[in-house]
Short mmCIF file of C-alpha atoms and ligand atoms in Angstrom, two decimals:
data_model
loop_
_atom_site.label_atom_id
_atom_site.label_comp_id
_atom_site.label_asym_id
_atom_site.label_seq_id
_atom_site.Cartn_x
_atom_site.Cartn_y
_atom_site.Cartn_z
CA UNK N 1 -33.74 1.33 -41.49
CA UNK N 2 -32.23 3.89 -43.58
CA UNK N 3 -30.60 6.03 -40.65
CA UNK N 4 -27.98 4.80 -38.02
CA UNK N 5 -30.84 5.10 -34.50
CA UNK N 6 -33.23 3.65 -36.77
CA UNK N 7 -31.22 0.75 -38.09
CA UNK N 8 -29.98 0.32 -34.26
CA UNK N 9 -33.66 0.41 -32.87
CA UNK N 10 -34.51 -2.38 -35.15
CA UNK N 11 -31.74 -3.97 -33.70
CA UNK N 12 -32.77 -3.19 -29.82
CA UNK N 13 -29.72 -0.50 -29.54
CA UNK N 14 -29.03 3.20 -29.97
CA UNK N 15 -27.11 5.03 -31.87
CA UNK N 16 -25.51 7.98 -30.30
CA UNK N 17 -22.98 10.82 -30.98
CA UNK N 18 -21.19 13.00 -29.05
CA UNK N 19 -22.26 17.13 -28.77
CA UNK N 20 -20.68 20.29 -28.37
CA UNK N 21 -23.45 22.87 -27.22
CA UNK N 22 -21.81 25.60 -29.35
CA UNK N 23 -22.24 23.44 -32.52
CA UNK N 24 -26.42 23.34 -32.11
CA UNK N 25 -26.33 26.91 -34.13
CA UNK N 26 -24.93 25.16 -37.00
CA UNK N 27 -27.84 23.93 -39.27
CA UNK N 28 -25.73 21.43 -40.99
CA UNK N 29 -24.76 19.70 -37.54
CA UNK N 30 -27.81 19.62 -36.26
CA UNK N 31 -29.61 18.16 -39.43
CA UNK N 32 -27.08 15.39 -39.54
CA UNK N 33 -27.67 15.25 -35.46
CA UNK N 34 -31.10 14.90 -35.52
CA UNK N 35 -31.59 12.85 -38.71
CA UNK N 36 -29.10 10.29 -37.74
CA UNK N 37 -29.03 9.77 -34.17
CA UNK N 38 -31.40 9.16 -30.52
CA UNK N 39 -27.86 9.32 -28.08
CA UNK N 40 -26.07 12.10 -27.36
CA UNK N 41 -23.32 12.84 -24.81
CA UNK N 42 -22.07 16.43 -24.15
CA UNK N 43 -18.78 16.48 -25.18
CA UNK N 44 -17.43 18.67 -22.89
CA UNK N 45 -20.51 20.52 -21.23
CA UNK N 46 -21.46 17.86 -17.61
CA UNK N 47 -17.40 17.57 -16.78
CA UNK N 48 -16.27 19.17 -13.22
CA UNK N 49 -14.86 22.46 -14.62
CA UNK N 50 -18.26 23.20 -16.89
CA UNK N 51 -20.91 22.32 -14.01
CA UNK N 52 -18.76 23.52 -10.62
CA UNK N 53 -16.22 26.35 -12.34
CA UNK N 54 -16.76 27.59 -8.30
CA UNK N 55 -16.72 25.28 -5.31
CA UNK N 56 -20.59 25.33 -4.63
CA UNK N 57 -21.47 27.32 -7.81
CA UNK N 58 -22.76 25.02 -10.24
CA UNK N 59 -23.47 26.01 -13.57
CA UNK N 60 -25.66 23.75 -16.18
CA UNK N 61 -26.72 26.41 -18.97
CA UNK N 62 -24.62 24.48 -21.53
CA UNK N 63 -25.55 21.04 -20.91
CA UNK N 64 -28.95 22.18 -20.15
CA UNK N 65 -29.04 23.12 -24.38
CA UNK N 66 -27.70 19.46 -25.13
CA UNK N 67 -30.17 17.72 -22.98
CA UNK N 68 -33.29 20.03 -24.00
CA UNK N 69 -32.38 19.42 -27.85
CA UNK N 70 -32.64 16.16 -27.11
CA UNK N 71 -35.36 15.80 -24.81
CA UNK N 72 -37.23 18.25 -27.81
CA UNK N 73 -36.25 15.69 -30.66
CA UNK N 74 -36.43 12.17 -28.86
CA UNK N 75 -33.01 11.40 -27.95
CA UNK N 76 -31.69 9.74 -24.61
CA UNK N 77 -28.37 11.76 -23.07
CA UNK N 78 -25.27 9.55 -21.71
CA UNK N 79 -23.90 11.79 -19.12
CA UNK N 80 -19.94 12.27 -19.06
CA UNK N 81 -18.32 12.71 -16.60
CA UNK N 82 -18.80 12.77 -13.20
CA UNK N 83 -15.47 12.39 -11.42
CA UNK N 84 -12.72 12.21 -13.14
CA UNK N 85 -8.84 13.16 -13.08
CA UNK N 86 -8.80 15.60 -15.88
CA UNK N 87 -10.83 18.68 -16.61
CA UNK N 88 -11.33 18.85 -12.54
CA UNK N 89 -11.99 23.16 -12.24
CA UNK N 90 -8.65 24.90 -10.48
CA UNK N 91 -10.34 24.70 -7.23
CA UNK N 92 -10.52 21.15 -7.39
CA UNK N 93 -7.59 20.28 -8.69
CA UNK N 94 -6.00 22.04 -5.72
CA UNK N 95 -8.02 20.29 -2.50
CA UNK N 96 -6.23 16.67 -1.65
CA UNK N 97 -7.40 14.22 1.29
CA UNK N 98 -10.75 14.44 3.26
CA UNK N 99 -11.58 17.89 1.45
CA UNK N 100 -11.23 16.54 -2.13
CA UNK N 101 -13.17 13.76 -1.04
CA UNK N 102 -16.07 15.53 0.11
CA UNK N 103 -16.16 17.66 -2.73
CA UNK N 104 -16.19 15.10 -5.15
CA UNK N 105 -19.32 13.56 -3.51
CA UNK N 106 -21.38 17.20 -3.62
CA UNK N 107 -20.41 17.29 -6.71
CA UNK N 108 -21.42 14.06 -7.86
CA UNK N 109 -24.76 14.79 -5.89
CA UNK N 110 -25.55 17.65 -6.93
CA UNK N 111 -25.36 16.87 -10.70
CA UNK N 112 -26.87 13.68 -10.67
CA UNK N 113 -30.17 14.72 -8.63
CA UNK N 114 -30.13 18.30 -10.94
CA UNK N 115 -30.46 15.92 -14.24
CA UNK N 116 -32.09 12.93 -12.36
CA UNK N 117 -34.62 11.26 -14.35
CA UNK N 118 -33.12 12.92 -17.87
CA UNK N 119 -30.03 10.85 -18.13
CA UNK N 120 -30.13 7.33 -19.65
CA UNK N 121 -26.47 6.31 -18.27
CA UNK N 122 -24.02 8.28 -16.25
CA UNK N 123 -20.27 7.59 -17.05
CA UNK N 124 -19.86 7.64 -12.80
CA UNK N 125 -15.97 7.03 -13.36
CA UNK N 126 -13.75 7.70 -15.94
CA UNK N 127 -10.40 6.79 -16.77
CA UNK N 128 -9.01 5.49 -13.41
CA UNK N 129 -6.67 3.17 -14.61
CA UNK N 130 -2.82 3.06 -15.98
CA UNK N 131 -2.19 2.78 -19.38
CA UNK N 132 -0.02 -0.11 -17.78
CA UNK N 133 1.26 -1.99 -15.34
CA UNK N 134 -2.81 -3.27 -14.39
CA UNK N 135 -2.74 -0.54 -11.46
CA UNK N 136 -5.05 2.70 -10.81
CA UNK N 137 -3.61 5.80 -12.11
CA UNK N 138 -2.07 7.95 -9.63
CA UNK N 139 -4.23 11.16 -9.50
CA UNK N 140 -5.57 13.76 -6.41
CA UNK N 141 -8.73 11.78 -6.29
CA UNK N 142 -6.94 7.88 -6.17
CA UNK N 143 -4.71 9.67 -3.66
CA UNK N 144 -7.74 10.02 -1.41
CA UNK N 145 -7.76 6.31 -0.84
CA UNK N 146 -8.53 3.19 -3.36
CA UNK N 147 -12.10 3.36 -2.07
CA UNK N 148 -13.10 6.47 -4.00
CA UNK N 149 -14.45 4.84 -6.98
CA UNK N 150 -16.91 3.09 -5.32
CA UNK N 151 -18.19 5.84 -3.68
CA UNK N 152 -18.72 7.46 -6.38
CA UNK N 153 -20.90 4.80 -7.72
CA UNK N 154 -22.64 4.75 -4.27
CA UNK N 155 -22.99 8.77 -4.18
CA UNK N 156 -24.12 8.58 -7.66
CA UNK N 157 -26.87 5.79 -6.93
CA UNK N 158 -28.71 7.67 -3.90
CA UNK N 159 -28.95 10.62 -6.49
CA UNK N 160 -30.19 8.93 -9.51
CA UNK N 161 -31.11 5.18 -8.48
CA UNK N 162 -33.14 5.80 -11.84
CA UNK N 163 -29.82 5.74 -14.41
CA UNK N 164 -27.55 3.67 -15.54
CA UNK N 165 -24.25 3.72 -13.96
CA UNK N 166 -21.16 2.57 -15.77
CA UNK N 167 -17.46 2.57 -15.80
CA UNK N 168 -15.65 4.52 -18.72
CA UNK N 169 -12.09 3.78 -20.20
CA UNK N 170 -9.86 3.79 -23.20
CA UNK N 171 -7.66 1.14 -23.97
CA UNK N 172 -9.69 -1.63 -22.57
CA UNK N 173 -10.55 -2.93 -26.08
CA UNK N 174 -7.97 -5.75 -26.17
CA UNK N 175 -8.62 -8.81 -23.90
CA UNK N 176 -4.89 -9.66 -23.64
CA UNK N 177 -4.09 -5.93 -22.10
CA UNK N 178 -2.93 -5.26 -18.18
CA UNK N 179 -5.61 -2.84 -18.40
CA UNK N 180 -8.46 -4.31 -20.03
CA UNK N 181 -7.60 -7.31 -17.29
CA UNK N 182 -8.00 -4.80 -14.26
CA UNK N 183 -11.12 -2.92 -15.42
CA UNK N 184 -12.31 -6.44 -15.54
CA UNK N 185 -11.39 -7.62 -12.37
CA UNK N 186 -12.19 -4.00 -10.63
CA UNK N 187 -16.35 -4.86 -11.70
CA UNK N 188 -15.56 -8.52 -10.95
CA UNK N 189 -14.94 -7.32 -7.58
CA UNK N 190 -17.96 -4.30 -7.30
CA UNK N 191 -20.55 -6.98 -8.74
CA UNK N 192 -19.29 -9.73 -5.58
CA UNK N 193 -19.55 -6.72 -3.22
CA UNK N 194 -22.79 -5.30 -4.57
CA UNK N 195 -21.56 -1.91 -4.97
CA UNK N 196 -23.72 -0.48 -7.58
CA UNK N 197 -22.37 -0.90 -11.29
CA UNK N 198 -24.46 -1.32 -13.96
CA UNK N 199 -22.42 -1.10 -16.99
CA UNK N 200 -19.14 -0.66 -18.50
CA UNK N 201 -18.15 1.78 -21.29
CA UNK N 202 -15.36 1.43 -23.76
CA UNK N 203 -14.27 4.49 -25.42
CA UNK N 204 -13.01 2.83 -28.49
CA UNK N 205 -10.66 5.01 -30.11
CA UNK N 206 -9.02 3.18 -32.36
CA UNK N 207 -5.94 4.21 -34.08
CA UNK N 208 -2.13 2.80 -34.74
CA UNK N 209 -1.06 2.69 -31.06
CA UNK N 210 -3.95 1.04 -29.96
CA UNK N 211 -5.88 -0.30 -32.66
CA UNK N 212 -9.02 -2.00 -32.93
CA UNK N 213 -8.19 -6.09 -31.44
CA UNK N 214 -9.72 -9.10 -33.18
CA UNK N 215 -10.59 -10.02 -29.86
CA UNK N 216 -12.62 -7.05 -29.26
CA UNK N 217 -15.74 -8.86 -29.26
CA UNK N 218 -14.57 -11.07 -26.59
CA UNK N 219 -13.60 -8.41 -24.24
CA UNK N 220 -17.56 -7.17 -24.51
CA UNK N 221 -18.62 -10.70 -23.95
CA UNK N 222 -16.52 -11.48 -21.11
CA UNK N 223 -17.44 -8.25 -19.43
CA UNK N 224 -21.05 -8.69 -19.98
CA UNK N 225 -20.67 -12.05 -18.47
CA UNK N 226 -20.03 -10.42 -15.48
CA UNK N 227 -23.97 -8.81 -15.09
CA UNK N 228 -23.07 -5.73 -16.71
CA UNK N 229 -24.19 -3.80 -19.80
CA UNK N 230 -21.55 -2.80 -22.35
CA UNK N 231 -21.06 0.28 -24.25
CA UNK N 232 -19.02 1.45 -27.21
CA UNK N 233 -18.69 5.23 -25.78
CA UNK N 234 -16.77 7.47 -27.94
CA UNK N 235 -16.41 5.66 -31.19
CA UNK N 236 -13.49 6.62 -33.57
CA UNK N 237 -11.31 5.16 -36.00
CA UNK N 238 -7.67 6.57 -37.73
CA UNK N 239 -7.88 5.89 -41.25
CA UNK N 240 -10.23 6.36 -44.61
CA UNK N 241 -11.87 4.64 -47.11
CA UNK N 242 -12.35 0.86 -47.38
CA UNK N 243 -9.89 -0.14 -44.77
CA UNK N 244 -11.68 2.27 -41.78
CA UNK N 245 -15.19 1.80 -43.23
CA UNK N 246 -14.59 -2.42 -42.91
CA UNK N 247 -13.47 -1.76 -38.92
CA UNK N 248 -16.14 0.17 -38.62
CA UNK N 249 -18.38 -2.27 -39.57
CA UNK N 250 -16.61 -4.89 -37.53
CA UNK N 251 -17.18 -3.05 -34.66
CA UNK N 252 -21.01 -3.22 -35.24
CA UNK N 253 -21.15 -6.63 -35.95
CA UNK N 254 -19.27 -7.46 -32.85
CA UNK N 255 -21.59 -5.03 -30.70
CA UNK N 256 -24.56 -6.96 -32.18
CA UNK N 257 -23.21 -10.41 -31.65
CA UNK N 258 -23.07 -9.43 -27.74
CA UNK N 259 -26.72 -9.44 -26.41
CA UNK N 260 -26.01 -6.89 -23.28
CA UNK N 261 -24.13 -4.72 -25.77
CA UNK N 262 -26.98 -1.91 -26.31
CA UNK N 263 -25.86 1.19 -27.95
CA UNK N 264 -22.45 2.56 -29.57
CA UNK N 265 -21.46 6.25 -29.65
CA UNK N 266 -19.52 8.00 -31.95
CA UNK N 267 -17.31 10.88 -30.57
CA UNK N 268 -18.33 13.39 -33.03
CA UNK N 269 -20.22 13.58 -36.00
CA UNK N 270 -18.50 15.50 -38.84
CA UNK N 271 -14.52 14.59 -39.76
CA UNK N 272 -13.89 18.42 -39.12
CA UNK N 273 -15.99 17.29 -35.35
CA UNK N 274 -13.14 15.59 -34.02
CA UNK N 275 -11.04 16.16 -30.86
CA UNK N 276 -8.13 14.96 -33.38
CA UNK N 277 -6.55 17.71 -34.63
CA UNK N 278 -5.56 15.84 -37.47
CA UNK N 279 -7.63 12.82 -39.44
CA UNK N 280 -10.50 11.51 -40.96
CA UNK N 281 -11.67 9.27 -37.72
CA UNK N 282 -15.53 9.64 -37.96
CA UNK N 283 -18.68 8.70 -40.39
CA UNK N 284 -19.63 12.20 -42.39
CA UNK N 285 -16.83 14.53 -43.99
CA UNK N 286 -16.25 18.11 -43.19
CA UNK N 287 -19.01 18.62 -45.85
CA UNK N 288 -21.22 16.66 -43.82
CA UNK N 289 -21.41 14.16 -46.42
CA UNK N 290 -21.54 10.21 -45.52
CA UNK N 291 -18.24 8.07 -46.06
CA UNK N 292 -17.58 4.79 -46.78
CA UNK N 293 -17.29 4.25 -42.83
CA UNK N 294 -21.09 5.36 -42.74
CA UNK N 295 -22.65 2.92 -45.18
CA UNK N 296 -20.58 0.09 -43.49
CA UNK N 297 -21.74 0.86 -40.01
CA UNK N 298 -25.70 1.34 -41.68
CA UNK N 299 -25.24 -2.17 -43.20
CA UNK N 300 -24.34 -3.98 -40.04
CA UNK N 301 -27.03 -2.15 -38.49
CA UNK N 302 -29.59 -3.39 -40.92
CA UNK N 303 -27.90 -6.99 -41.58
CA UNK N 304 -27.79 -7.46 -37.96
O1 LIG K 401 -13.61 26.09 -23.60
C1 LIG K 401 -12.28 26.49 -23.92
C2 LIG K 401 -12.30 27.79 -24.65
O2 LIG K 401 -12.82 28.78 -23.79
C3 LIG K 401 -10.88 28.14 -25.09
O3 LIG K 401 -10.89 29.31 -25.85
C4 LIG K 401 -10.30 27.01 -25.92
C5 LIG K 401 -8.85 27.26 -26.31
O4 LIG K 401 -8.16 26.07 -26.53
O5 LIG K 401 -10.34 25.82 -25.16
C6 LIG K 401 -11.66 25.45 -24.80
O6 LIG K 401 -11.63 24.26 -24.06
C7 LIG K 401 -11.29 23.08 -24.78
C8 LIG K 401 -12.47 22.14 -24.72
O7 LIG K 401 -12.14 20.91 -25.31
C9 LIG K 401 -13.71 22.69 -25.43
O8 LIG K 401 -13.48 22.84 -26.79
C10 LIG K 401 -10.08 22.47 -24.12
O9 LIG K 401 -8.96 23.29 -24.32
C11 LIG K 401 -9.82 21.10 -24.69
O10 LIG K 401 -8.81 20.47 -23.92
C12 LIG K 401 -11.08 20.26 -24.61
O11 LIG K 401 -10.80 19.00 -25.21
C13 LIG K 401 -11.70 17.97 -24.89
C14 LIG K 401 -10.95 16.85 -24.18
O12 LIG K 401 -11.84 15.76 -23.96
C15 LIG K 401 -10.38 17.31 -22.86
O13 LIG K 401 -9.80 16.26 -22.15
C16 LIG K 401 -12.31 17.45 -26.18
O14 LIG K 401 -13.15 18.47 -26.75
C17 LIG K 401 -13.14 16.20 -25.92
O15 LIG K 401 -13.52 15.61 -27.15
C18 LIG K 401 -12.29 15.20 -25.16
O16 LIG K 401 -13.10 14.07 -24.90
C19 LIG K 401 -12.46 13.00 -24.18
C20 LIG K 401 -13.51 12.40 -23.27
O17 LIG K 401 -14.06 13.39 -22.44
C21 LIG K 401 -12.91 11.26 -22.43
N1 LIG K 401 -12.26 10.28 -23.29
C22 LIG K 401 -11.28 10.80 -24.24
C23 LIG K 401 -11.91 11.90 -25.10
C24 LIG K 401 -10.94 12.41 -26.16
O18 LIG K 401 -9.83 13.03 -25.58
#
C-alpha cells in the first residue's frame, strides 16, 4: 500500500488518528486525514463535559461532524470516553455516592444508544488506575464503590451490544510495571466473571519517563491471551529523526506480530496537532509533510 489504512488493511488492521472537530475546516488536515487514515477518535468532542455540559442536556453537534466526516469518507470512529475521572462537566464533578452513580450510567446510556451502530469500539473506561502502587486511582467515581467499572461495561453493553468495548490506559506498555500487572489482572478477573470486555487499549505515549519497553510486544500478547483484542490508542513518540522513526516502526512490527492486535491510532496527525505543547511526537510536520517516523511506520505496514 502506499498510505498508512491501506498498508494496515493489507495487513487485516486500521490505521487511525485522532480528530479535533474544529480542525475539519483546515484543507491541509483534512487531506492528510482522509488520504492517510480509516480510524478516527474525537479528540476531545464524546468526553462527559462536551456531550452532558448540563445534567440531562446532552449535546453531540461536535462529535456529530467527526463521525459524519467519517461515515462520508469510509472511516470507522473509536469512541473516547465514556466515564472517566477527568474532563467530567462541573455538575458532575460535584455529585458523589448513589447520585454520581446514577448519572454516570444515563450518561453512559444515553451516548452509547445516540451513536449505537456508528462506533467501531467504545473506550467504556479510561484511566482508572494509579500510576503506582497496582491500585485504582482514587477519584469521585472509584469513590462510588470498586464495582463501578464494571458497570460501566454492563451499562455500556445493553446500549450498544453492537461495539466493541475496551479498557483504555497509559502506562501499561511495560510488562514489568504495578500497573500494567493490575490492568491485567482487572480483565483477568472481568473475562472469569463474564462481565462484558472486549478489548484493551494502550495509549502509548511514549516519551523519557515512560518510554517505549522492549517488552512491549509481550504485554499485547499476554493481554490478548486473555480473549481480548488489543489496541495501540493514542500513538506518540518524544523524539525526531532516525531514533523516533525506528520506535515507531518497532511499534508496528510488534502490533503485527500479535494476531488480536487490530488497529493502532495516532493521537494527532500534524507535529503542530499535538496535545504536547512542546515536540515533534507524531508522523507529518507542522507543514504537513511526512517524517522519517512516517516512512518507518508505512514500511512495517507493507513488510508486515
Ligand atoms: O475547549 C476549550 C476552549 O473553549 C478554551 O478556550 C481553551 C483554553 O485553554 O481550552 C479548550 O479546552 C481544551 C481542550 O483540550 C480542547 O482543546 C482544554 O483546556 C484542554 O485541557 C484539552 O486537552 C485535552 C486533554 O486530553 C484533556 O485531558 C487534549 O486536547 C487531548 O489531546 C487529551 O487527550 C488525552 C486523552 O483524552 C486520554 N489520554 C491522554 C490524552 C493526552 O492527554
Amino acid at each position: 500500500g502506499t498510505t498508512l489504512g491501506a498498508s494496515a488493511a493489507e495487513q487485516g488492521r486500521y490505521f487511525g488518528t485522532a480528530v479535533a472537530a474544529y480542525k475539519l475546516s483546515d484543507s491541509q488536515y483534512v487531506g492528510i486525514l482522509n488520504r492517510e487514515f480509516n480510524m478516527v477518535t474525537p479528540e476531545n468532542e464524546m468526553k462527559w463535559d462536551a456531550t452532558e455540559p448540563s445534567q440531562g442536556q446532552f449535546s453531540f453537534s461536535s462529535a456529530d461532524r467527526i463521525v459524519n466526516h467519517a461515515q462520508a469518507n469510509g472511516m470507522r470512529v473509536r469512541g473516547h470516553a465514556l466515564a472517566w475521572h477527568s474532563q467530567q462537566p462541573g455538575w458532575a464533578q460535584n455529585l458523589s455516592g448513589s447520585a454520581l452513580r446514577q448519572a454516570m450510567v444515563n450518561h453512559i446510556t444515553q451516548v452509547a444508544t445516540y451513536y449505537r451502530g456508528k462506533i467501531y469500539a467504545w473506550d467504556v473506561v479510561n484511566e482508572a488506575f494509579a500510576d503506582s502502587g497496582g491500585v485504582r486511582r482514587d477519584s469521585n467515581l472509584q469513590r462510588t464503590g470498586d464495582d463501578w467499572i464494571e458497570v460501566a461495561f454492563r451499562t455500556a453493553r445493553a446500549a450498544d451490544p453492537g461495539a466493541k468495548l475496551c479498557y483504555n490506559d497509559y502506562n501499561t506498555d511495560n510488562w514489568t510495571w504495578a500497573k500494567t500487572q493490575a490492568v491485567y489482572n482487572m480483565v483477568k478477573d472481568f473475562k472469569a466473571r463474564g462481565v462484558p470486555i472486549d478489548c484493551v487499549g494502550f495509549q502509548s505515549h511514549f516519551n523519557s519517563g515512560s518510554p517505549y519497553p522492549s517488552n512491549y510486544r509481550t504485554t499485547l500478547q499476554n493481554f490478548a491471551a486473555l480473549g481480548v483484542d488489543v489496541q495501540i490508542t493514542e500513538l506518540d513518540i518524544e523524539g525526531s529523526g532516525t531514533t523516533q522513526a525506528t520506535t515507531y516502526g518497532n511499534v508496528v512490527k510488534d502490533c503485527l506480530a500479535v494476531s488480536r492486535c487490530n488497529g493502532i491510532t495516532v493521537w494527532g496527525i500534524r507535529d503542530s496537532d499535538s496535545w504536547r505543547s512542546s515536540g515533534t511526537p507524531l508522523l507529518f510536520d507542522g507543514n504537513g509533510n511526512k517524517k522519517p517516523a512516517y516512512t518507518a511506520v508505512l514500511d512495517a505496514l507493507n513488510a508486515g
